[in-house]
Amino acid sequence: MSPQSLRLLVVSTAVGTLGSGRGGGVEITLTGLVAGLIARGHRLTVLAAEGSRLPPDCGRATLWTRPGLDQPSWQHQPRDGAVQMPPGSLLAALWECALRRQGDFDAILNLGYDWLPFWLTPHLPIPLFHLVSMGSVATVMDGVITAVSRWDGRRLAFHSAAQAADFELAGAARLVGNGFDLTGYRFRAHPDAEAPLGWAGRIAPEKGLEDAAAAAALLGRRLAVWGLCADPGYAAAVEASVPAGTIVWRGFLPTARLQAELGGCGALLNTPKWNEAFGNVVVEAMACGVPVVAYRRGGPAELVQPGVTGELVAPDDVAALATAVGPAEALDRSNCRQWVERHCSREAFAGRIEAWLLEGLSPAGPQTGPT
Ligand code: UDP
């Protein structure tokens, strides 16, 4: 229990409803954060797209929803693209509500990667915090994140050092990792007989599924793929690039079913083409005892301990990826679970988030006014 009980408004992503998978890793981050902070005695309200559902362990949170059209996700925009707002914007509806109700809260915590809430930060009477969910993907976003950092860097937190290093920050970055309800992931000491390799994530070019498929094909192994198909043309092209039967599409599954299937894999391949901010699926696989072979790039390179919980190989090197599978599968799977329990529990994550918010709410520190 925290010494101080906070009334917190958590504003979700303006891409997709909670439960749909369209918001990617932000959905599981939100769940861990909300359930973890409630368990520490805080009062949580979540503001999200109409149609959103909160899982049962967030049952003591209040859910407010607003209708509106999704934001185009920044990772699929040109780097020098302008900020866009569709007519009937969900983002505008969320922040109209947040601004109107701000007096009911001690702080607002934004989980969306959008220009508007970052820009609003110095102009609100209520403290507004941001857990940044992606690395650098757009110049205008880089600029507004730097501006918040210069105004009061305590308002920003990042998932990994590699992600934070993408941005020009006025001081040291606050790193909070991520947190999972590990009771929901069953440890499997052994993979299934004739275990496939696994891959999980949004099926979109920045996730590099083609490299995992090519490595599986080199090894003559099946690759089970879980995730939301964000780009059907891309999925078809990847399937056509490897022998028929290499990819086994498993669809987008809720966590309980995902972990049950994931746990049977010999190893998870994680092949991002971008500077992945964290890599939820890496932790989820390890929670089930599945070692991970990942590119030495972004968050996953901070999550995988080579020779202990998996292997790291040079980014974009498919042959090295394939070669590392055997050594990874030979590792003791209990190492994976133990590492995750030490670093990625929901309890530890909520403690890190609470410490960040309390420090940011304390009077000390720079408050130089908008620049
Ligand atoms: N996921 C899921 N069901 C699936 C496949 C993936 O719920 O069948 C979730 C997974 O639990 C993870 C998220 O999708 O939390 C993907 O997050 P990640 O951090 O790997 O990547 P992002 O989509 O945020 O770039």
Coordinates of N, CA and C and ligand atoms in Angstrom, one line a residue, residues 21-29 75 133-134 178 180 185 199-202 206-207 225-228 250-255 258 270 274 276-282 284, ligand 1:
G21 N -6.8 -5.5 -29.7 CA -5.5 -5.8 -30.1 C -4.9 -4.7 -31.0
R22 N -5.8 -3.7 -31.5 CA -5.3 -2.8 -32.4 C -4.3 -1.8 -31.8
G23 N -4.4 -1.6 -30.5 CA -3.5 -0.7 -29.8 C -2.1 -1.4 -29.5
G24 N -1.9 -2.6 -29.9 CA -0.7 -3.3 -29.7 C -0.4 -3.5 -28.2
G25 N 0.9 -3.3 -27.8 CA 1.3 -3.6 -26.5 C 0.7 -2.6 -25.4
V26 N 0.2 -1.5 -25.9 CA -0.3 -0.5 -24.9 C -1.5 -1.2 -24.1
E27 N -2.2 -2.1 -24.7 CA -3.3 -2.7 -24.0 C -2.9 -3.5 -22.8
I28 N -1.8 -4.3 -22.9 CA -1.4 -5.1 -21.8 C -0.7 -4.2 -20.8
T29 N 0.0 -3.1 -21.3 CA 0.6 -2.1 -20.4 C -0.4 -1.5 -19.5
Q75 N 3.5 5.0 -36.6 CA 4.5 4.2 -37.2 C 4.3 3.9 -38.6
S133 N 5.2 5.1 -25.6 CA 5.0 3.7 -26.0 C 5.9 3.3 -27.2
M134 N 6.5 4.2 -27.9 CA 7.3 3.9 -29.0 C 8.6 4.7 -29.0
N178 N 8.1 -2.8 -18.0 CA 6.7 -3.1 -18.2 C 6.3 -4.2 -17.1
F180 N 3.6 -7.6 -15.9 CA 2.6 -8.6 -16.3 C 2.1 -9.4 -15.1
Y185 N 0.4 -16.8 -16.7 CA 1.3 -17.4 -17.6 C 1.8 -18.7 -17.0
W199 N 6.3 -17.0 -33.1 CA 6.4 -15.6 -33.4 C 5.1 -14.9 -33.0
A200 N 5.2 -13.8 -32.3 CA 3.9 -13.1 -31.9 C 4.1 -11.6 -32.0
G201 N 3.0 -10.9 -32.4 CA 3.0 -9.5 -32.5 C 2.0 -9.0 -33.6
R202 N 1.9 -7.7 -33.7 CA 1.1 -7.2 -34.8 C 1.7 -7.6 -36.1
E206 N 7.0 -3.3 -39.7 CA 8.0 -3.0 -38.7 C 8.3 -4.1 -37.8
K207 N 7.5 -5.2 -37.8 CA 7.7 -6.3 -36.9 C 8.6 -7.4 -37.5
V225 N 2.3 -18.4 -35.7 CA 2.3 -17.0 -35.7 C 1.0 -16.5 -35.0
W226 N 1.1 -15.7 -33.9 CA 0.0 -15.2 -33.2 C 0.0 -13.7 -33.4
G227 N -1.2 -13.1 -33.6 CA -1.2 -11.6 -33.6 C -2.3 -11.1 -34.6
L228 N -2.5 -9.8 -34.4 CA -3.5 -9.1 -35.2 C -3.0 -8.8 -36.6
R250 N -2.2 -18.6 -36.3 CA -3.0 -18.9 -35.2 C -4.0 -17.8 -34.8
G251 N -3.9 -16.7 -35.5 CA -4.8 -15.6 -35.2 C -4.5 -14.8 -33.9
F252 N -5.3 -13.8 -33.6 CA -5.1 -13.0 -32.4 C -5.9 -13.6 -31.3
L253 N -5.2 -14.0 -30.2 CA -5.8 -14.7 -29.1 C -5.8 -13.9 -27.8
P254 N -6.8 -14.0 -27.0 CA -6.7 -13.4 -25.7 C -5.5 -14.0 -24.9
T255 N -5.0 -13.3 -23.9 CA -3.8 -13.7 -23.2 C -3.8 -15.1 -22.7
L258 N -3.4 -17.4 -25.6 CA -2.0 -17.1 -26.2 C -0.9 -17.8 -25.4
N270 N 12.1 -13.2 -32.4 CA 11.7 -11.8 -32.3 C 12.5 -10.9 -33.2
W274 N 12.3 -2.2 -36.4 CA 12.4 -0.8 -35.9 C 12.9 -0.9 -34.5
E276 N 12.2 -1.3 -31.4 CA 11.1 -1.8 -30.5 C 11.2 -1.2 -29.1
A277 N 10.2 -0.5 -28.6 CA 10.3 0.2 -27.3 C 10.5 -0.8 -26.2
F278 N 9.9 -1.9 -26.2 CA 10.0 -2.9 -25.1 C 10.1 -4.3 -25.7
G279 N 8.9 -4.8 -26.0 CA 8.8 -6.2 -26.6 C 8.0 -7.1 -25.6
N280 N 6.7 -6.8 -25.5 CA 5.9 -7.5 -24.5 C 6.0 -9.0 -24.8
V281 N 5.9 -9.4 -26.1 CA 5.8 -10.8 -26.4 C 7.1 -11.6 -26.0
V282 N 8.2 -10.9 -25.9 CA 9.4 -11.5 -25.4 C 9.3 -11.9 -24.0
E284 N 6.4 -12.3 -22.4 CA 5.3 -13.3 -22.3 C 5.8 -14.7 -22.6
Ligands
UDP1 N1 -1.0 -10.3 -28.4 C1 -2.2 -10.9 -28.0 N2 -2.7 -11.9 -28.7 C2 -2.0 -12.5 -29.7 C3 -0.8 -11.9 -30.1 C4 -0.3 -10.8 -29.4 O1 -2.8 -10.4 -27.0 O2 -2.5 -13.4 -30.3 C5 -0.5 -9.1 -27.7 C6 0.7 -9.4 -26.8 O3 0.2 -9.9 -25.6 C7 1.4 -8.1 -26.7 C8 0.9 -7.3 -27.9 O4 -0.1 -8.1 -28.5 O5 1.1 -7.4 -25.5 C9 2.0 -6.9 -28.8 O6 2.8 -6.0 -28.1 P1 4.4 -5.8 -28.4 O7 5.0 -5.0 -27.3 O8 5.0 -7.1 -28.7 O9 4.3 -5.0 -29.7 P2 3.5 -3.6 -30.3 O10 2.3 -4.2 -30.9 O11 3.2 -2.8 -29.1 O12 4.4 -3.0 -31.2

